[in-house]
Amino acid sequence: MKQILSAEEIHSGITRLAAQIREEFAGRSITVIGVLTGSIVFLADLIRQLDLPMRVGVVQARSYRGEQTRPGELTIHAEFLPPVTGEHVLLVDDIFDTGRTLEHLMARFREMRPESLSAAVLLRKAGRAETKFVPQFIGFEIPDDFVVGYGLDFNDRYRNLPYIAVLEGRELHGGSRT
Ligand code: IMP
Ligand code: MG
């Protein structure tokens, strides 16, 4: 496993993002929706750096099944959402890879008629996008490698790492599973 972003670098990236978001929504109240499960750590750190009045909720979108590292079919579970109609909604996700997850979610949320709809991601993978949509707020651009840590998982493991690391061949093929 090779670390590519330290806890300190992530923290300053989020400070930068929070300043952009605060500026965009100054004087308004927002509804922040974390995309489960990968966004939980980022969501917790981001909202604590955002001094805006807000509601916080979650939605689950799963595109990865088990040990696959390429996207599968997307399922969305939206039953735990706060009200979003007429609200300024900010979707928060861990990583923008092909973009399909956020594109689907944006379409689903648009149907709920928010006042505005935007997205913040901690990471964006270079050269992978398959959508026209680009998130308004992006923490870091990273190369096209499979990363874990700070909420991101491989088969639901490694989410607790305080940094972001690239999984290397042997680990991706089960070598590190215990
Ligand atoms: P997209 O729909 O292809 O943009 O994929 C987005 C989702 O796939 C993210 O929310 C992650 O859960 C997952 N994902 C994409 N790339 C990685 C990665 O490198 N590590 C862990 N999860 C990833
Ligand atoms: Mg995810």
GROMACS .gro file of C-alpha atoms and ligand atoms in nm:
model
  202
    1MET     CA    1   0.000   0.000   0.000
    2LYS     CA    2   0.140   0.338  -0.099
    3GLN     CA    3   0.020   0.658   0.070
    4ILE     CA    4  -0.066   0.936  -0.176
    5LEU     CA    5  -0.238   1.189   0.055
    6SER     CA    6  -0.149   1.231   0.422
    7ALA     CA    7  -0.400   1.319   0.692
    8GLU     CA    8  -0.253   1.672   0.702
    9GLU     CA    9  -0.287   1.720   0.326
   10ILE     CA   10  -0.648   1.597   0.338
   11HIS     CA   11  -0.722   1.837   0.623
   12SER     CA   12  -0.591   2.140   0.432
   13GLY     CA   13  -0.771   2.029   0.115
   14ILE     CA   14  -1.097   2.022   0.310
   15THR     CA   15  -1.028   2.365   0.459
   16ARG     CA   16  -0.988   2.495   0.103
   17LEU     CA   17  -1.310   2.325  -0.012
   18ALA     CA   18  -1.506   2.448   0.289
   19ALA     CA   19  -1.400   2.807   0.211
   20GLN     CA   20  -1.528   2.770  -0.148
   21ILE     CA   21  -1.857   2.620  -0.031
   22ARG     CA   22  -1.905   2.886   0.237
   23GLU     CA   23  -1.849   3.157  -0.021
   24GLU     CA   24  -2.096   2.999  -0.266
   25PHE     CA   25  -2.373   2.962  -0.006
   26ALA     CA   26  -2.303   3.265   0.215
   27GLY     CA   27  -2.613   3.384   0.398
   28ARG     CA   28  -2.814   3.072   0.308
   29SER     CA   29  -2.906   2.754   0.478
   30ILE     CA   30  -2.805   2.428   0.306
   31THR     CA   31  -2.892   2.058   0.312
   32VAL     CA   32  -2.582   1.842   0.298
   33ILE     CA   33  -2.639   1.485   0.180
   34GLY     CA   34  -2.357   1.233   0.223
   35VAL     CA   35  -2.344   0.940  -0.017
   36LEU     CA   36  -2.301   0.623   0.188
   37THR     CA   37  -2.079   0.456   0.269
   38GLY     CA   38  -1.762   0.607   0.126
   39SER     CA   39  -1.837   0.970   0.220
   40ILE     CA   40  -1.874   0.923   0.596
   41VAL     CA   41  -1.527   1.037   0.702
   42PHE     CA   42  -1.512   1.324   0.452
   43LEU     CA   43  -1.868   1.429   0.545
   44ALA     CA   44  -1.783   1.439   0.916
   45ASP     CA   45  -1.473   1.654   0.858
   46LEU     CA   46  -1.629   1.880   0.594
   47ILE     CA   47  -1.941   1.976   0.791
   48ARG     CA   48  -1.730   2.063   1.096
   49GLN     CA   49  -1.535   2.313   0.886
   50LEU     CA   50  -1.852   2.463   0.736
   51ASP     CA   51  -2.004   2.731   0.954
   52LEU     CA   52  -2.331   2.762   0.765
   53PRO     CA   53  -2.675   2.674   0.897
   54MET     CA   54  -2.742   2.323   0.765
   55ARG     CA   55  -2.937   2.003   0.774
   56VAL     CA   56  -2.740   1.684   0.724
   57GLY     CA   57  -2.871   1.359   0.578
   58VAL     CA   58  -2.750   1.053   0.391
   59VAL     CA   59  -2.840   0.852   0.086
   60GLN     CA   60  -2.698   0.515  -0.006
   61ALA     CA   61  -2.569   0.448  -0.356
   62ARG     CA   62  -2.374   0.134  -0.423
   63SER     CA   63  -2.200   0.069  -0.750
   64TYR     CA   64  -1.932  -0.171  -0.633
   65ARG     CA   65  -2.004  -0.528  -0.540
   66GLY     CA   66  -1.764  -0.706  -0.309
   67GLU     CA   67  -1.415  -0.722  -0.448
   68GLN     CA   68  -1.480  -0.570  -0.788
   69THR     CA   69  -1.276  -0.256  -0.845
   70ARG     CA   70  -1.472  -0.147  -1.151
   71PRO     CA   71  -1.830  -0.019  -1.134
   72GLY     CA   72  -2.125  -0.257  -1.141
   73GLU     CA   73  -2.496  -0.179  -1.134
   74LEU     CA   74  -2.605   0.119  -0.922
   75THR     CA   75  -2.868   0.092  -0.650
   76ILE     CA   76  -3.001   0.395  -0.459
   77HIS     CA   77  -3.167   0.390  -0.116
   78ALA     CA   78  -3.316   0.726  -0.029
   79GLU     CA   79  -3.544   0.646   0.262
   80PHE     CA   80  -3.347   0.838   0.526
   81LEU     CA   81  -3.343   1.176   0.351
   82PRO     CA   82  -3.441   1.504   0.517
   83PRO     CA   83  -3.679   1.721   0.309
   84VAL     CA   84  -3.500   1.852  -0.002
   85THR     CA   85  -3.776   2.025  -0.200
   86GLY     CA   86  -3.702   2.400  -0.216
   87GLU     CA   87  -3.367   2.354  -0.036
   88HIS     CA   88  -3.008   2.425  -0.141
   89VAL     CA   89  -2.881   2.068  -0.165
   90LEU     CA   90  -2.512   1.975  -0.162
   91LEU     CA   91  -2.433   1.610  -0.238
   92VAL     CA   92  -2.107   1.489  -0.081
   93ASP     CA   93  -1.923   1.186  -0.215
   94ASP     CA   94  -1.580   1.036  -0.162
   95ILE     CA   95  -1.463   1.004  -0.520
   96PHE     CA   96  -1.566   1.094  -0.873
   97ASP     CA   97  -1.452   0.805  -1.092
   98THR     CA   98  -1.667   0.744  -1.401
   99GLY     CA   99  -1.913   1.000  -1.263
  100ARG     CA  100  -2.209   0.766  -1.309
  101THR     CA  101  -2.301   0.748  -0.941
  102LEU     CA  102  -2.324   1.125  -0.900
  103GLU     CA  103  -2.492   1.173  -1.236
  104HIS     CA  104  -2.767   0.926  -1.137
  105LEU     CA  105  -2.802   1.082  -0.794
  106MET     CA  106  -2.819   1.434  -0.937
  107ALA     CA  107  -3.100   1.322  -1.171
  108ARG     CA  108  -3.286   1.158  -0.883
  109PHE     CA  109  -3.250   1.467  -0.662
  110ARG     CA  110  -3.352   1.703  -0.942
  111GLU     CA  111  -3.689   1.523  -0.951
  112MET     CA  112  -3.737   1.632  -0.588
  113ARG     CA  113  -3.722   2.000  -0.696
  114PRO     CA  114  -3.450   2.146  -0.473
  115GLU     CA  115  -3.388   2.522  -0.495
  116SER     CA  116  -3.034   2.440  -0.609
  117LEU     CA  117  -2.829   2.122  -0.646
  118SER     CA  118  -2.452   2.086  -0.642
  119ALA     CA  119  -2.191   1.826  -0.553
  120ALA     CA  120  -1.864   1.814  -0.360
  121VAL     CA  121  -1.616   1.527  -0.390
  122LEU     CA  122  -1.291   1.473  -0.206
  123LEU     CA  123  -1.118   1.306  -0.502
  124ARG     CA  124  -1.148   1.302  -0.878
  125LYS     CA  125  -0.970   1.035  -1.083
  126ALA     CA  126  -0.796   1.166  -1.392
  127GLY     CA  127  -0.915   1.050  -1.730
  128ARG     CA  128  -1.202   0.830  -1.612
  129ALA     CA  129  -1.510   1.051  -1.654
  130GLU     CA  130  -1.790   0.908  -1.867
  131THR     CA  131  -2.032   1.195  -1.802
  132LYS     CA  132  -2.059   1.560  -1.898
  133PHE     CA  133  -2.139   1.655  -1.540
  134VAL     CA  134  -1.846   1.778  -1.329
  135PRO     CA  135  -1.880   1.832  -0.951
  136GLN     CA  136  -1.871   2.200  -0.849
  137PHE     CA  137  -1.635   2.135  -0.557
  138ILE     CA  138  -1.334   1.901  -0.592
  139GLY     CA  139  -1.071   1.840  -0.324
  140PHE     CA  140  -0.791   1.662  -0.511
  141GLU     CA  141  -0.721   1.523  -0.859
  142ILE     CA  142  -0.558   1.180  -0.840
  143PRO     CA  143  -0.420   0.935  -1.099
  144ASP     CA  144  -0.628   0.638  -1.221
  145ASP     CA  145  -0.535   0.393  -0.945
  146PHE     CA  146  -0.757   0.211  -0.697
  147VAL     CA  147  -0.739   0.400  -0.368
  148VAL     CA  148  -0.851   0.324  -0.014
  149GLY     CA  149  -0.866   0.498   0.322
  150TYR     CA  150  -1.043   0.802   0.466
  151GLY     CA  151  -1.379   0.635   0.395
  152LEU     CA  152  -1.285   0.462   0.070
  153ASP     CA  153  -1.287   0.085   0.079
  154PHE     CA  154  -1.186  -0.233  -0.091
  155ASN     CA  155  -1.452  -0.490  -0.003
  156ASP     CA  156  -1.553  -0.265   0.295
  157ARG     CA  157  -1.203  -0.274   0.441
  158TYR     CA  158  -0.954   0.014   0.495
  159ARG     CA  159  -1.223   0.283   0.544
  160ASN     CA  160  -1.070   0.371   0.881
  161LEU     CA  161  -0.724   0.468   0.751
  162PRO     CA  162  -0.664   0.838   0.827
  163TYR     CA  163  -0.479   0.881   0.493
  164ILE     CA  164  -0.540   0.782   0.129
  165ALA     CA  165  -0.333   0.507  -0.026
  166VAL     CA  166  -0.312   0.319  -0.354
  167LEU     CA  167  -0.374  -0.054  -0.324
  168GLU     CA  168  -0.107  -0.250  -0.501
  169GLY     CA  169  -0.145  -0.565  -0.712
  170ARG     CA  170  -0.108  -0.832  -0.446
  171GLU     CA  171  -0.350  -0.651  -0.210
  172LEU     CA  172  -0.610  -0.619  -0.485
  173HIS     CA  173  -0.590  -0.991  -0.547
  174GLY     CA  174  -0.653  -1.094  -0.192
  175GLY     CA  175  -0.294  -1.102  -0.062
  176SER     CA  176  -0.370  -0.873   0.232
  177ARG     CA  177  -0.701  -1.025   0.336
  178THR     CA  178  -0.699  -1.182   0.677
  179IMP     P1  179  -1.838   0.638  -1.026
  179IMP     O1  180  -1.985   0.614  -1.031
  179IMP     O2  181  -1.763   0.556  -1.126
  179IMP     O3  182  -1.796   0.783  -1.027
  179IMP     O4  183  -1.787   0.574  -0.892
  179IMP     C1  184  -1.806   0.635  -0.776
  179IMP     C2  185  -1.806   0.537  -0.662
  179IMP     O5  186  -1.724   0.421  -0.686
  179IMP     C3  187  -1.748   0.607  -0.545
  179IMP     O6  188  -1.847   0.667  -0.467
  179IMP     C4  189  -1.674   0.496  -0.472
  179IMP     O7  190  -1.761   0.436  -0.379
  179IMP     C5  191  -1.639   0.396  -0.577
  179IMP     N1  192  -1.499   0.408  -0.620
  179IMP     C6  193  -1.452   0.457  -0.738
  179IMP     N2  194  -1.318   0.454  -0.743
  179IMP     C7  195  -1.277   0.402  -0.625
  179IMP     C8  196  -1.146   0.375  -0.569
  179IMP     O8  197  -1.039   0.398  -0.627
  179IMP     N3  198  -1.147   0.321  -0.444
  179IMP     C9  199  -1.261   0.294  -0.373
  179IMP     N4  200  -1.383   0.319  -0.421
  179IMP    C10  201  -1.392   0.372  -0.547
  180MG      MG  202  -1.914   0.546  -0.274
   0.00000   0.00000   0.00000
